[in-house]
Amino acid sequence: MALMTGDEYVESIRRLKMKIYMFGETVDNPVDNPILRPSLNSVKATYDLAQLPEHADLMTAKSHLTGKKINRFCHIHHSTDDLVKKVKMQRLCGQRTASCFQRCVGLDSFNSVFSTTYECDRKHGTKYHENFLEFLKEAQEKDWTVDGAMTDPKGDRGLSPGRQADPDLYLRVVERRKDGIVVRGAKAHQTGICNSHQVLVMPTIAMGPEDRDYAVSFAVPLDAENLFMVIGRQSCDTRKLEGSDLDVGNREFGGVEALVIFDNVFVPNERIFLNGETDFSGMLVERFAGYHRQSYGGCKVGVGDVLIGAAALAAEYNGAHKASHIKDKLIEMTHLNETLYSSGIACSCEGSETASGNYLIDLLLANVCKQNVTRFPYEITRLAEDIAGGLMVTAPSEKDLRHPRIGPYLDKYLRGVASTPTEDRLKIMRLIENLTLGAAAVGYRTESMHGAGSPQAQRIVIARLGNMERKKALAKNIARIK
Amino acid sequence: MPKRVFVKYCGGCNPHFDRRALCLKLRTALPQLEIVEAHPENEHDFVAVLCGCRAQCAEHSELRGRSGKKLISAAGDYPLLEESIKKALLSD
Ligand SMILES: Cc1cc2nc3c(=O)[nH]c(=O)nc-3n(C[C@H](O)[C@H](O)[C@H](O)COP(=O)(O)OP(=O)(O)OC[C@H]3O[C@@H](n4cnc5c(N)ncnc54)[C@H](O)[C@@H]3O)c2cc1C
């Protein structure tokens, strides 16, 4: 198959019998659930776009394993050009969905597990890379969406995995059998998990020898026995139940996160990619985090493109677009957005080959990229809210707009420039609301802060890779200090 | 059999013009040619590479046009493209 159409993807998810809870109930048909469907549509867009000739150059790649054309979300980067194209693809997907399209965690976990298993095998004589290649081949052939699951609940942040009051607060191996392992624990904040075919689990931190049972990586299908998920709430989520296109801001697309529980899940040997080799846990975490920090230099930029466009339209619709401060704010938003893009591109161009042959981004620049992402979208949303005016949070509902008696008043009093229909103005207000403090703000704001690691995690890497000794030597040289 | 022009696009992450609209314009302007956007082969009578910006990142190194290849990255360059195709495929 290698490339599924969007519709084939939707049907493939429908066939999976996942155990999903939301609002205290099981969700038997997640595909058609109005709260979840927009998030499925965002993933579907990654399949639809791959079918279009005008996007094929970014959305598809040639598999280094089979030579077949595959979706770039299943690709192993083999050059800096591949890394650059990844960022551009993510920008495109962000532009088309104005939300988190969820599929990059899988891509980032593929690439980090690929190189880490190779190096682990070389040191320990294990067979994880072979296992992983078989999994990857199947993922490419079946065009899977894979959830990259790193974040454990972590309990007391001051304690290591083995010292927690409850040993399951980090996912761990609870039984080693001849044919595989049994794992117990959970992964938190899992993006797109209910829209994925498989989950690829990785450890969440570097570990010492005493944490052997926690240094585990593997893949299982999402309908695996004893695996279930609880969907996270999003701001304004139940608006999607009201049947209003206007009030949701983005009718078609959205993101989703869930807490995923592994309540004694069996993993067969051939799907294990790390099992006790604690010395490779840190490498896997660093590489996954690095790739994912690069990702945000693409996806958030694409969403930013939409928000900047929405702010510019809001100004046109209320007639303030010619004011110099409005123009300047739009320039500032663009400047911030393109700065994010610059570091996404820069860490890709400066990528290098790993021992396994795939390409890793420049880790310092990827961390700088993500550090900027923890700040700039907040400033961009601040400026968008400034330009939008208060109506973005005080506008009445679509039902009021359609009401035979009240509607004409709203149409009259909420109009900006005479030539723009009030309804169009309200649509842009709702889109800005959606992105800045509604359902999509989960992805555009808080995910920008914590996704791929909280700000301090990047600062630790920046401190380590910043080459301070050389900077001091340069200063001494200029100042003529011996 | 009409001569065939293969239109190859860049990935379109931030195009400054509508690349597909230019392809349609080509189809309208040159009805005697077959203008295709997807084709498994590498060799064509002519290859038109439409890039959305000056980065010109479309991967076209393996594509060959027997009578020529032309890359443009701005809507204003369209006349040059049409002219090159006419010259290469319709001059006699
Ligand atoms: C929308 C969204 C989507 C996400 N998607 C995914 C996904 O698909 N897959 C995935 O694996 N993860 C995902 N994540 C998880 C993300 O990587 C984590 O949120 C991030 O690593 C922070 O962990 P936490 O949320 O547990 O925050 P916490 O650990 O509770 O951090 C809160 C604060 O405490 C500080 N802190 C924490 N521990 C320490 C310590 N030991 N010492 C000093 N300070 C500390 C942090 O720096 C931060 O300031 C997602 C997160 C979000 C918000």
XYZ file of C-alpha atoms in Angstrom, chain A residues 76-373:
298
model
C 14.259 8.085 8.102
C 16.198 11.265 7.351
C 19.239 10.522 5.247
C 20.516 14.014 4.521
C 20.270 17.563 5.775
C 17.891 18.120 2.866
C 15.561 15.532 4.417
C 15.729 17.413 7.722
C 14.914 20.717 6.015
C 12.037 19.149 4.107
C 10.635 17.788 7.338
C 10.388 21.306 8.775
C 8.819 22.640 5.597
C 6.309 19.782 5.567
C 5.348 20.602 9.133
C 4.872 24.258 8.296
C 2.611 23.243 5.430
C 0.566 20.909 7.652
C 0.248 23.614 10.313
C -0.997 26.078 7.707
C -3.604 23.638 6.424
C -4.970 22.531 9.789
C -4.276 25.505 12.099
C -3.837 22.882 14.794
C -1.604 20.060 15.957
C -1.645 17.400 13.230
C -0.143 14.901 15.678
C 1.928 12.775 13.345
C 5.376 14.252 14.019
C 5.859 12.505 17.373
C 5.917 9.239 15.432
C 8.397 10.568 12.881
C 10.644 11.856 15.647
C 10.516 8.607 17.572
C 11.281 6.594 14.396
C 14.440 8.576 13.814
C 15.644 8.531 17.395
C 14.950 4.824 17.959
C 16.564 4.035 14.599
C 19.958 5.466 15.532
C 19.875 4.547 19.241
C 19.073 0.873 18.661
C 21.922 0.698 16.146
C 24.415 2.025 18.674
C 23.005 -0.060 21.503
C 23.348 -3.244 19.447
C 26.957 -2.409 18.635
C 27.788 -2.051 22.312
C 25.644 -4.752 23.870
C 25.202 -7.277 21.054
C 21.414 -6.917 21.278
C 19.054 -7.262 18.295
C 16.970 -4.148 18.759
C 17.879 -2.464 15.478
C 16.794 -5.538 13.543
C 13.525 -5.540 15.497
C 13.064 -1.883 14.813
C 13.743 -2.192 11.074
C 10.995 -4.805 10.785
C 8.608 -2.521 12.645
C 9.605 0.448 10.508
C 9.182 -1.494 7.271
C 5.655 -2.407 8.309
C 4.931 1.168 9.373
C 6.104 2.473 5.995
C 4.297 -0.202 4.007
C 1.029 0.268 5.916
C 1.485 4.048 6.176
C 0.892 3.980 9.911
C 0.436 6.914 12.194
C 2.494 6.152 15.285
C 2.233 7.869 18.633
C 5.646 8.665 20.133
C 5.174 8.093 23.851
C 7.899 9.446 26.072
C 6.392 11.377 28.985
C 5.745 9.397 32.157
C 3.475 10.786 34.897
C 6.688 11.134 36.989
C 5.074 11.568 40.400
C 7.553 13.351 42.678
C 9.861 15.227 40.292
C 12.585 15.214 42.919
C 12.838 11.412 42.941
C 14.239 8.968 40.396
C 11.912 6.305 38.901
C 12.867 3.564 41.368
C 12.458 5.804 44.429
C 8.870 6.888 43.781
C 6.245 6.055 46.421
C 4.390 4.208 43.668
C 6.788 2.307 41.377
C 4.396 2.554 38.409
C 4.735 6.332 38.078
C 7.349 5.626 35.445
C 6.428 2.909 32.964
C 8.386 -0.259 33.700
C 8.894 -3.915 32.939
C 7.052 -5.968 35.563
C 7.720 -9.390 34.081
C 10.328 -10.811 31.719
C 9.159 -13.891 29.849
C 10.710 -16.093 27.181
C 8.476 -14.651 24.498
C 8.487 -11.034 25.640
C 7.899 -8.625 28.503
C 4.927 -7.336 30.462
C 4.886 -3.601 31.115
C 2.929 -1.454 33.553
C 2.632 2.308 33.867
C 1.258 5.227 31.921
C 2.245 7.881 29.430
C 0.798 11.355 29.888
C -0.222 14.060 27.386
C -0.110 11.669 24.424
C -0.736 13.634 21.274
C -2.935 11.947 18.703
C -2.913 8.594 20.437
C -6.547 7.816 19.604
C -5.824 8.575 15.939
C -2.766 6.308 15.756
C -2.281 2.712 14.691
C 0.601 1.968 17.040
C 2.301 3.488 20.066
C 6.099 3.605 20.225
C 7.139 3.879 23.860
C 10.453 5.369 25.008
C 11.867 6.170 28.459
C 11.420 9.730 29.675
C 14.800 10.474 31.302
C 18.411 9.375 31.413
C 18.747 6.534 33.922
C 21.280 4.852 36.179
C 21.873 1.098 36.530
C 19.360 0.870 39.415
C 16.545 1.862 37.036
C 16.995 -1.094 34.684
C 13.295 -1.988 34.567
C 12.424 1.537 33.503
C 14.825 1.666 30.550
C 12.389 0.199 28.068
C 11.301 0.955 24.527
C 8.790 -0.998 22.447
C 5.805 -0.756 20.125
C 2.309 -2.183 20.457
C -0.907 -1.649 18.509
C -3.427 0.654 20.127
C -5.961 -2.079 20.511
C -3.504 -4.157 22.574
C -5.022 -5.963 25.506
C -4.944 -4.041 28.816
C -4.137 -0.730 27.127
C -6.636 2.098 27.449
C -6.697 5.857 27.248
C -8.529 8.755 28.865
C -9.003 11.797 26.640
C -7.859 15.183 27.965
C -10.310 18.068 28.090
C -9.666 21.142 26.028
C -10.921 24.626 26.556
C -14.313 25.049 24.802
C -14.368 21.344 23.818
C -18.109 20.876 24.257
C -18.832 23.659 21.801
C -18.224 20.937 19.223
C -21.402 19.236 20.468
C -23.542 22.285 19.791
C -23.648 21.914 16.024
C -22.408 25.438 15.363
C -19.731 25.916 12.712
C -19.123 29.508 13.652
C -18.702 29.179 17.400
C -15.936 26.561 17.239
C -13.614 28.773 15.211
C -12.074 25.869 13.331
C -14.816 23.504 12.332
C -12.746 20.901 10.578
C -9.468 20.509 12.434
C -8.137 20.149 15.959
C -5.681 18.316 18.173
C -6.070 15.771 20.957
C -4.105 14.460 23.934
C -4.787 11.571 26.290
C -3.437 9.758 29.304
C -2.583 6.240 28.161
C -2.543 3.432 30.677
C -0.599 0.211 30.230
C -2.170 -2.066 32.789
C 0.115 -5.096 32.334
C 0.503 -5.037 28.563
C 2.394 -7.862 26.869
C 5.085 -6.899 24.363
C 6.468 -9.688 22.140
C 10.272 -9.924 21.812
C 10.282 -8.736 18.198
C 8.760 -5.406 19.174
C 11.245 -4.601 21.951
C 13.769 -1.860 21.160
C 15.380 -1.373 24.589
C 15.118 -3.581 27.643
C 17.327 -2.708 30.556
C 20.268 -1.033 28.781
C 20.113 2.058 30.975
C 23.194 3.592 29.331
C 21.137 4.192 26.141
C 18.133 5.725 27.814
C 19.713 9.197 27.861
C 20.715 8.999 24.202
C 17.202 8.052 23.163
C 15.662 10.857 25.210
C 18.114 13.453 23.943
C 17.636 12.488 20.298
C 13.857 12.301 20.464
C 13.701 15.616 22.301
C 16.113 17.141 19.779
C 14.075 16.073 16.758
C 10.879 17.168 18.455
C 12.334 20.561 19.340
C 13.197 20.952 15.648
C 9.617 19.982 14.737
C 8.203 22.991 16.515
C 10.205 25.246 14.215
C 7.857 24.014 11.479
C 4.433 23.128 12.891
C 3.990 26.141 15.165
C 5.173 28.408 12.352
C 2.462 27.060 10.081
C -0.186 27.686 12.730
C 1.382 31.108 13.295
C 0.942 31.854 9.578
C -2.802 31.295 9.998
C -3.006 33.424 13.147
C -1.099 36.295 11.546
C -3.416 36.096 8.543
C -6.432 36.107 10.861
C -5.125 39.177 12.705
C -4.534 40.997 9.417
C -8.108 40.208 8.337
C -9.491 41.323 11.701
C -7.810 44.678 11.123
C -9.194 44.923 7.602
C -12.663 44.039 8.833
C -12.688 46.774 11.454
C -10.969 49.334 9.245
C -7.817 49.726 11.373
C -5.517 48.042 8.889
C -3.965 51.256 7.638
C -2.873 52.412 11.099
C 0.897 52.331 11.430
C 0.862 50.524 14.791
C -1.292 47.738 13.335
C 1.041 47.328 10.392
C 3.962 47.291 12.788
C 2.362 44.655 14.983
C 1.769 42.422 11.983
C 5.427 42.909 11.032
C 6.468 41.974 14.564
C 4.313 38.836 14.463
C 5.834 37.862 11.133
C 9.321 38.574 12.418
C 8.771 36.338 15.454
C 7.235 33.584 13.378
C 9.997 33.588 10.796
C 12.601 33.620 13.584
C 11.134 30.328 14.803
C 11.295 29.006 11.275
C 14.903 30.175 10.934
C 16.077 28.090 13.851
C 14.059 25.093 12.637
C 15.806 25.383 9.280
C 19.200 26.175 10.819
C 19.319 23.108 13.066
C 18.352 21.028 10.043
C 21.020 22.467 7.732
C 23.627 21.865 10.435
C 22.538 18.255 10.935
C 25.032 15.416 10.812
C 25.165 11.703 10.164
C 24.864 9.237 13.039
C 26.636 5.873 13.168
C 23.452 4.239 11.826
C 23.481 6.448 8.723
C 20.481 8.608 9.508
C 20.739 12.333 10.103
C 20.428 14.089 13.415
C 19.733 17.797 13.784
C 22.255 20.115 15.411
C 21.188 19.692 19.020
C 22.247 23.135 20.231
C 20.287 24.907 17.500
C 17.274 22.614 17.930
C 17.163 23.505 21.608
C 17.493 27.199 20.803
C 14.586 26.715 18.386
C 12.373 25.180 21.047
C 13.393 27.743 23.656
C 12.141 30.434 21.278
C 8.971 28.424 20.749
